[in-house]
mmCIF file of C-alpha atoms in Angstrom:
data_model
loop_
_atom_site.group_PDB
_atom_site.id
_atom_site.type_symbol
_atom_site.label_atom_id
_atom_site.label_comp_id
_atom_site.label_asym_id
_atom_site.label_seq_id
_atom_site.Cartn_x
_atom_site.Cartn_y
_atom_site.Cartn_z
ATOM 1 C CA UNK A 716 -23.028 25.824 -0.731
ATOM 2 C CA UNK A 717 -19.610 25.844 -2.399
ATOM 3 C CA UNK A 718 -18.634 22.876 -4.601
ATOM 4 C CA UNK A 719 -15.348 22.093 -6.369
ATOM 5 C CA UNK A 720 -15.033 19.510 -9.135
ATOM 6 C CA UNK A 721 -11.459 18.276 -9.352
ATOM 7 C CA UNK A 722 -9.759 16.322 -12.135
ATOM 8 C CA UNK A 723 -6.279 16.042 -13.581
ATOM 9 C CA UNK A 724 -6.580 18.146 -16.717
ATOM 10 C CA UNK A 725 -9.818 20.060 -16.011
ATOM 11 C CA UNK A 726 -10.549 19.735 -19.713
ATOM 12 C CA UNK A 727 -13.574 17.426 -19.908
ATOM 13 C CA UNK A 728 -15.414 15.736 -17.009
ATOM 14 C CA UNK A 729 -14.912 18.427 -14.369
ATOM 15 C CA UNK A 730 -15.837 21.168 -16.847
ATOM 16 C CA UNK A 731 -19.020 19.273 -17.740
ATOM 17 C CA UNK A 732 -19.845 18.803 -14.053
ATOM 18 C CA UNK A 733 -19.319 22.511 -13.376
ATOM 19 C CA UNK A 734 -21.699 23.503 -16.181
ATOM 20 C CA UNK A 735 -24.333 20.965 -15.151
ATOM 21 C CA UNK A 736 -24.373 21.857 -11.452
ATOM 22 C CA UNK A 737 -24.600 25.561 -12.277
ATOM 23 C CA UNK A 738 -27.611 24.727 -14.440
ATOM 24 C CA UNK A 739 -29.436 22.351 -12.098
ATOM 25 C CA UNK A 740 -28.472 24.208 -8.924
ATOM 26 C CA UNK A 741 -30.346 27.334 -10.032
ATOM 27 C CA UNK A 742 -28.021 29.658 -8.137
ATOM 28 C CA UNK A 743 -27.998 27.673 -4.866
ATOM 29 C CA UNK A 744 -24.458 26.401 -5.462
ATOM 30 C CA UNK A 745 -21.218 28.265 -5.961
ATOM 31 C CA UNK A 746 -19.468 25.958 -8.412
ATOM 32 C CA UNK A 747 -15.824 25.801 -9.486
ATOM 33 C CA UNK A 748 -13.668 23.229 -11.236
ATOM 34 C CA UNK A 749 -9.903 22.826 -11.339
ATOM 35 C CA UNK A 750 -7.144 20.463 -12.409
ATOM 36 C CA UNK A 751 -3.962 19.187 -10.810
ATOM 37 C CA UNK A 752 -2.227 19.479 -14.212
ATOM 38 C CA UNK A 753 -4.659 21.570 -16.275
ATOM 39 C CA UNK A 754 -4.828 21.774 -20.047
ATOM 40 C CA UNK A 755 -7.050 23.835 -22.312
ATOM 41 C CA UNK A 756 -10.674 22.728 -22.355
ATOM 42 C CA UNK A 757 -11.200 20.089 -25.035
ATOM 43 C CA UNK A 758 -13.322 21.529 -27.893
ATOM 44 C CA UNK A 759 -15.402 18.338 -27.862
ATOM 45 C CA UNK A 760 -16.318 19.114 -24.247
ATOM 46 C CA UNK A 761 -17.629 22.545 -25.187
ATOM 47 C CA UNK A 762 -19.475 21.136 -28.203
ATOM 48 C CA UNK A 763 -21.247 18.531 -26.040
ATOM 49 C CA UNK A 764 -22.252 21.148 -23.462
ATOM 50 C CA UNK A 765 -23.558 23.509 -26.132
ATOM 51 C CA UNK A 766 -25.459 20.654 -27.803
ATOM 52 C CA UNK A 767 -27.027 19.998 -24.395
ATOM 53 C CA UNK A 768 -28.306 23.573 -24.475
ATOM 54 C CA UNK A 769 -25.993 25.209 -21.938
ATOM 55 C CA UNK A 770 -23.706 28.221 -22.311
ATOM 56 C CA UNK A 771 -19.950 27.756 -22.288
ATOM 57 C CA UNK A 772 -18.752 31.376 -22.133
ATOM 58 C CA UNK A 773 -17.485 31.220 -18.542
ATOM 59 C CA UNK A 774 -15.953 27.744 -18.712
ATOM 60 C CA UNK A 775 -12.177 27.585 -18.686
ATOM 61 C CA UNK A 776 -9.445 25.399 -17.247
ATOM 62 C CA UNK A 777 -8.007 26.378 -13.839
ATOM 63 C CA UNK A 778 -5.101 25.107 -11.760
ATOM 64 C CA UNK A 779 -5.702 23.556 -8.351
ATOM 65 C CA UNK A 780 -3.330 26.145 -6.869
ATOM 66 C CA UNK A 781 -5.864 28.841 -7.807
ATOM 67 C CA UNK A 782 -8.440 27.460 -5.356
ATOM 68 C CA UNK A 783 -6.379 25.996 -2.495
ATOM 69 C CA UNK A 784 -7.024 29.111 -0.401
ATOM 70 C CA UNK A 785 -10.791 28.532 -0.536
ATOM 71 C CA UNK A 786 -13.007 26.377 1.674
ATOM 72 C CA UNK A 787 -15.516 24.082 -0.002
ATOM 73 C CA UNK A 788 -18.524 22.245 1.376
ATOM 74 C CA UNK A 789 -17.957 19.490 -1.191
ATOM 75 C CA UNK A 790 -14.864 18.557 -3.181
ATOM 76 C CA UNK A 791 -15.861 16.025 -5.836
ATOM 77 C CA UNK A 792 -13.044 14.235 -7.645
ATOM 78 C CA UNK A 793 -13.562 12.666 -11.051
ATOM 79 C CA UNK A 794 -10.345 10.652 -11.440
ATOM 80 C CA UNK A 795 -8.066 8.626 -9.167
ATOM 81 C CA UNK A 796 -5.108 11.011 -9.401
ATOM 82 C CA UNK A 797 -7.242 13.961 -8.318
ATOM 83 C CA UNK A 798 -8.683 11.942 -5.432
ATOM 84 C CA UNK A 799 -5.206 11.708 -3.919
ATOM 85 C CA UNK A 800 -5.069 15.501 -3.736
ATOM 86 C CA UNK A 801 -8.434 15.856 -2.033
ATOM 87 C CA UNK A 802 -7.273 15.312 1.526
ATOM 88 C CA UNK A 803 -3.832 16.871 1.111
ATOM 89 C CA UNK A 804 -4.291 20.126 -0.769
ATOM 90 C CA UNK A 805 -7.964 21.114 -0.730
ATOM 91 C CA UNK A 806 -9.973 22.410 2.212
ATOM 92 C CA UNK A 807 -13.289 20.585 1.893
ATOM 93 C CA UNK A 808 -15.837 19.536 4.500
ATOM 94 C CA UNK A 809 -16.792 16.519 2.388
ATOM 95 C CA UNK A 810 -14.713 14.822 -0.301
ATOM 96 C CA UNK A 811 -16.547 12.550 -2.751
ATOM 97 C CA UNK A 812 -14.942 10.354 -5.401
ATOM 98 C CA UNK A 813 -17.098 9.871 -8.497
ATOM 99 C CA UNK A 814 -16.125 7.172 -10.974
ATOM 100 C CA UNK A 815 -16.532 8.364 -14.563
ATOM 101 C CA UNK A 816 -14.417 7.199 -17.499
ATOM 102 C CA UNK A 817 -12.504 9.931 -19.306
ATOM 103 C CA UNK A 818 -14.421 10.494 -22.576
ATOM 104 C CA UNK A 819 -11.094 10.889 -24.380
ATOM 105 C CA UNK A 820 -10.382 7.206 -23.688
ATOM 106 C CA UNK A 821 -13.867 5.845 -24.445
ATOM 107 C CA UNK A 822 -13.813 3.887 -27.723
ATOM 108 C CA UNK A 823 -17.515 4.203 -28.601
ATOM 109 C CA UNK A 824 -19.026 6.957 -30.781
ATOM 110 C CA UNK A 825 -20.268 10.187 -29.167
ATOM 111 C CA UNK A 826 -18.175 9.527 -26.054
ATOM 112 C CA UNK A 827 -18.302 13.121 -24.844
ATOM 113 C CA UNK A 828 -22.087 13.319 -25.183
ATOM 114 C CA UNK A 829 -22.503 10.006 -23.327
ATOM 115 C CA UNK A 830 -20.228 11.140 -20.496
ATOM 116 C CA UNK A 831 -22.180 14.377 -20.246
ATOM 117 C CA UNK A 832 -25.470 12.469 -19.987
ATOM 118 C CA UNK A 833 -24.074 10.190 -17.277
ATOM 119 C CA UNK A 834 -22.767 13.154 -15.320
ATOM 120 C CA UNK A 835 -26.103 14.861 -15.745
ATOM 121 C CA UNK A 836 -27.895 12.007 -13.971
ATOM 122 C CA UNK A 837 -25.417 12.062 -11.078
ATOM 123 C CA UNK A 838 -25.622 15.858 -10.766
ATOM 124 C CA UNK A 839 -29.410 15.711 -10.609
ATOM 125 C CA UNK A 840 -29.186 13.123 -7.826
ATOM 126 C CA UNK A 841 -26.714 15.326 -5.972
ATOM 127 C CA UNK A 842 -28.995 18.366 -6.214
ATOM 128 C CA UNK A 843 -32.044 16.371 -5.133
ATOM 129 C CA UNK A 844 -30.141 14.952 -2.179
ATOM 130 C CA UNK A 845 -29.052 18.435 -1.152
ATOM 131 C CA UNK A 846 -32.584 19.789 -1.395
ATOM 132 C CA UNK A 847 -33.834 17.003 0.856
ATOM 133 C CA UNK A 848 -31.105 17.431 3.444
ATOM 134 C CA UNK A 849 -32.415 18.685 6.777
ATOM 135 C CA UNK A 850 -30.586 18.517 10.084
ATOM 136 C CA UNK A 851 -31.453 15.177 11.620
ATOM 137 C CA UNK A 852 -32.944 15.002 15.074
ATOM 138 C CA UNK A 853 -31.617 11.960 16.909
ATOM 139 C CA UNK A 854 -31.872 11.554 20.633
ATOM 140 C CA UNK A 855 -28.729 10.488 22.508
ATOM 141 C CA UNK A 856 -30.547 7.301 23.574
ATOM 142 C CA UNK A 857 -31.282 6.263 19.985
ATOM 143 C CA UNK A 858 -27.751 7.152 18.905
ATOM 144 C CA UNK A 859 -26.056 5.100 21.610
ATOM 145 C CA UNK A 860 -28.456 2.181 21.072
ATOM 146 C CA UNK A 861 -27.408 2.224 17.412
ATOM 147 C CA UNK A 862 -23.781 1.820 18.494
ATOM 148 C CA UNK A 863 -24.580 -1.079 20.817
ATOM 149 C CA UNK A 864 -24.206 -3.741 18.123
ATOM 150 C CA UNK A 865 -20.959 -5.109 16.738
ATOM 151 C CA UNK A 866 -21.960 -5.009 13.050
ATOM 152 C CA UNK A 867 -23.476 -1.527 13.237
ATOM 153 C CA UNK A 868 -20.621 -0.043 15.235
ATOM 154 C CA UNK A 869 -17.866 -1.526 13.083
ATOM 155 C CA UNK A 870 -19.748 -0.489 9.942
ATOM 156 C CA UNK A 871 -19.916 3.105 11.167
ATOM 157 C CA UNK A 872 -16.219 3.128 12.037
ATOM 158 C CA UNK A 873 -15.239 1.666 8.662
ATOM 159 C CA UNK A 874 -17.424 4.199 6.863
ATOM 160 C CA UNK A 875 -15.851 7.004 8.898
ATOM 161 C CA UNK A 876 -12.396 5.827 7.785
ATOM 162 C CA UNK A 877 -13.261 5.134 4.129
ATOM 163 C CA UNK A 878 -15.814 7.991 3.764
ATOM 164 C CA UNK A 879 -18.020 5.808 1.542
ATOM 165 C CA UNK A 880 -18.397 2.025 1.440
ATOM 166 C CA UNK A 881 -20.680 -0.336 -0.460
ATOM 167 C CA UNK A 882 -22.559 -3.248 1.108
ATOM 168 C CA UNK A 883 -20.317 -5.864 -0.495
ATOM 169 C CA UNK A 884 -17.171 -4.173 0.808
ATOM 170 C CA UNK A 885 -18.617 -4.240 4.323
ATOM 171 C CA UNK A 886 -19.478 -7.920 3.948
ATOM 172 C CA UNK A 887 -15.829 -8.630 3.094
ATOM 173 C CA UNK A 888 -14.459 -6.394 5.840
ATOM 174 C CA UNK A 889 -16.764 -7.828 8.513
ATOM 175 C CA UNK A 890 -16.214 -11.388 7.267
ATOM 176 C CA UNK A 891 -19.996 -11.653 7.122
ATOM 177 C CA UNK A 892 -21.498 -13.894 4.426
ATOM 178 C CA UNK A 893 -25.097 -12.754 4.841
ATOM 179 C CA UNK A 894 -25.835 -9.778 2.594
ATOM 180 C CA UNK A 895 -29.422 -9.364 3.935
ATOM 181 C CA UNK A 896 -28.093 -9.187 7.490
ATOM 182 C CA UNK A 897 -25.574 -6.431 6.713
ATOM 183 C CA UNK A 898 -28.118 -4.545 4.602
ATOM 184 C CA UNK A 899 -30.676 -4.760 7.393
ATOM 185 C CA UNK A 900 -28.304 -3.108 9.868
ATOM 186 C CA UNK A 901 -27.376 -0.403 7.357
ATOM 187 C CA UNK A 902 -31.037 0.259 6.586
ATOM 188 C CA UNK A 903 -31.665 0.715 10.306
ATOM 189 C CA UNK A 904 -28.824 3.246 10.572
ATOM 190 C CA UNK A 905 -30.184 5.098 7.548
ATOM 191 C CA UNK A 906 -33.716 5.140 8.981
ATOM 192 C CA UNK A 907 -32.361 6.634 12.190
ATOM 193 C CA UNK A 908 -30.635 9.371 10.166
ATOM 194 C CA UNK A 909 -27.074 8.305 10.970
ATOM 195 C CA UNK A 910 -26.207 7.171 7.432
ATOM 196 C CA UNK A 911 -26.930 8.443 3.934
ATOM 197 C CA UNK A 912 -26.861 6.278 0.827
ATOM 198 C CA UNK A 913 -26.603 6.595 -2.939
ATOM 199 C CA UNK A 914 -27.052 4.063 -5.710
ATOM 200 C CA UNK A 915 -24.542 3.645 -8.537
ATOM 201 C CA UNK A 916 -25.505 1.039 -11.114
ATOM 202 C CA UNK A 917 -26.286 -2.133 -9.098
ATOM 203 C CA UNK A 918 -24.427 -1.011 -5.975
ATOM 204 C CA UNK A 919 -25.520 0.975 -2.935
ATOM 205 C CA UNK A 920 -22.893 3.112 -1.175
ATOM 206 C CA UNK A 921 -23.214 4.355 2.406
ATOM 207 C CA UNK A 922 -21.659 7.404 4.060
ATOM 208 C CA UNK A 923 -22.182 9.314 7.301
ATOM 209 C CA UNK A 924 -25.137 11.666 7.063
ATOM 210 C CA UNK A 925 -23.575 15.120 6.456
ATOM 211 C CA UNK A 926 -26.233 16.695 8.701
ATOM 212 C CA UNK A 927 -25.403 14.424 11.643
ATOM 213 C CA UNK A 928 -24.773 16.535 14.774
ATOM 214 C CA UNK A 929 -21.082 17.299 15.212
ATOM 215 C CA UNK A 930 -20.806 15.649 18.616
ATOM 216 C CA UNK A 931 -22.102 12.374 17.124
ATOM 217 C CA UNK A 932 -19.562 12.542 14.288
ATOM 218 C CA UNK A 933 -16.845 13.248 16.841
ATOM 219 C CA UNK A 934 -17.946 10.256 18.929
ATOM 220 C CA UNK A 935 -17.545 7.974 15.913
ATOM 221 C CA UNK A 936 -14.192 9.389 14.766
ATOM 222 C CA UNK A 937 -12.897 9.515 18.332
ATOM 223 C CA UNK A 938 -13.569 5.787 18.656
ATOM 224 C CA UNK A 939 -11.541 5.154 15.484
ATOM 225 C CA UNK A 940 -8.637 7.229 16.788
ATOM 226 C CA UNK A 941 -8.574 5.902 20.347
ATOM 227 C CA UNK A 942 -9.432 2.241 19.667
ATOM 228 C CA UNK A 943 -7.678 1.448 16.355
ATOM 229 C CA UNK A 944 -7.372 -2.256 17.191
ATOM 230 C CA UNK A 945 -11.150 -2.610 17.268
ATOM 231 C CA UNK A 946 -11.381 -2.570 13.452
ATOM 232 C CA UNK A 947 -7.786 -3.516 12.641
ATOM 233 C CA UNK A 948 -8.715 -6.898 11.133
ATOM 234 C CA UNK A 949 -11.670 -5.435 9.254
ATOM 235 C CA UNK A 950 -9.521 -2.724 7.676
ATOM 236 C CA UNK A 951 -6.908 -5.314 6.742
ATOM 237 C CA UNK A 952 -9.521 -7.395 4.899
ATOM 238 C CA UNK A 953 -10.840 -4.276 3.186
ATOM 239 C CA UNK A 954 -7.380 -3.101 2.147
ATOM 240 C CA UNK A 955 -6.565 -6.556 0.817
ATOM 241 C CA UNK A 956 -9.208 -5.963 -1.848
ATOM 242 C CA UNK A 957 -6.995 -3.261 -3.402
ATOM 243 C CA UNK A 958 -6.686 0.513 -3.249
ATOM 244 C CA UNK A 959 -8.771 1.229 -6.342
ATOM 245 C CA UNK A 960 -12.428 1.512 -5.319
ATOM 246 C CA UNK A 961 -13.909 0.633 -8.743
ATOM 247 C CA UNK A 962 -11.690 -2.452 -8.898
ATOM 248 C CA UNK A 963 -12.693 -3.422 -5.382
ATOM 249 C CA UNK A 964 -16.365 -2.936 -6.137
ATOM 250 C CA UNK A 965 -16.184 -4.969 -9.320
ATOM 251 C CA UNK A 966 -14.332 -7.740 -7.523
ATOM 252 C CA UNK A 967 -16.733 -8.038 -4.609
ATOM 253 C CA UNK A 968 -20.047 -7.180 -6.245
ATOM 254 C CA UNK A 969 -19.956 -9.032 -9.560
#
């Protein structure tokens, strides 16, 4: 599996993520990192990685242009500016946006070490999730029954558009005040193997299961393309929360 970590400068977070996934992946991942406007790797980044017990010999800053001719299974962005490049300039089957504060802007002591530890926890979750991933076996009957509910269908379409959505965002988009009701439908879709989830702090984010059969993914995306009015109001409510996902999450979940 080929993974690219993308950031603006490729001098701190993405370099840390590259080193950590190489370590935890134990050779199962081909890992690269790059920057949209790269600078030399920050010495504090290398010091934190070495203090963690990992080698830094092969870590260096690279420009996004150096990897645009490659195909990646996952492109993982670590800042908002890099996320904008994910769909436009990088060939990736899955694009994930991880929210980590730049250690250079963190005011507390040992900021680089703390960022490394936080990334380490996320990387371990990513590796564990990958190791558990097996192609799901869903019968057409179960799949179409899952679509035969307004909340479940609209949730799937919104997730297909947004790539990843938290429960509170779906509550706002669906104009549904009952969090247990929305969560119950999402849990059913996860149990059936249609959705995957991850937890970040107090929030749970849902995305389409990457091992979902292609024809099922195409059915969902085809509905979005051919019936855009079906979720027009829901997307409008979601977009009204703002374009910045962390801001939206804070606004709707706190």
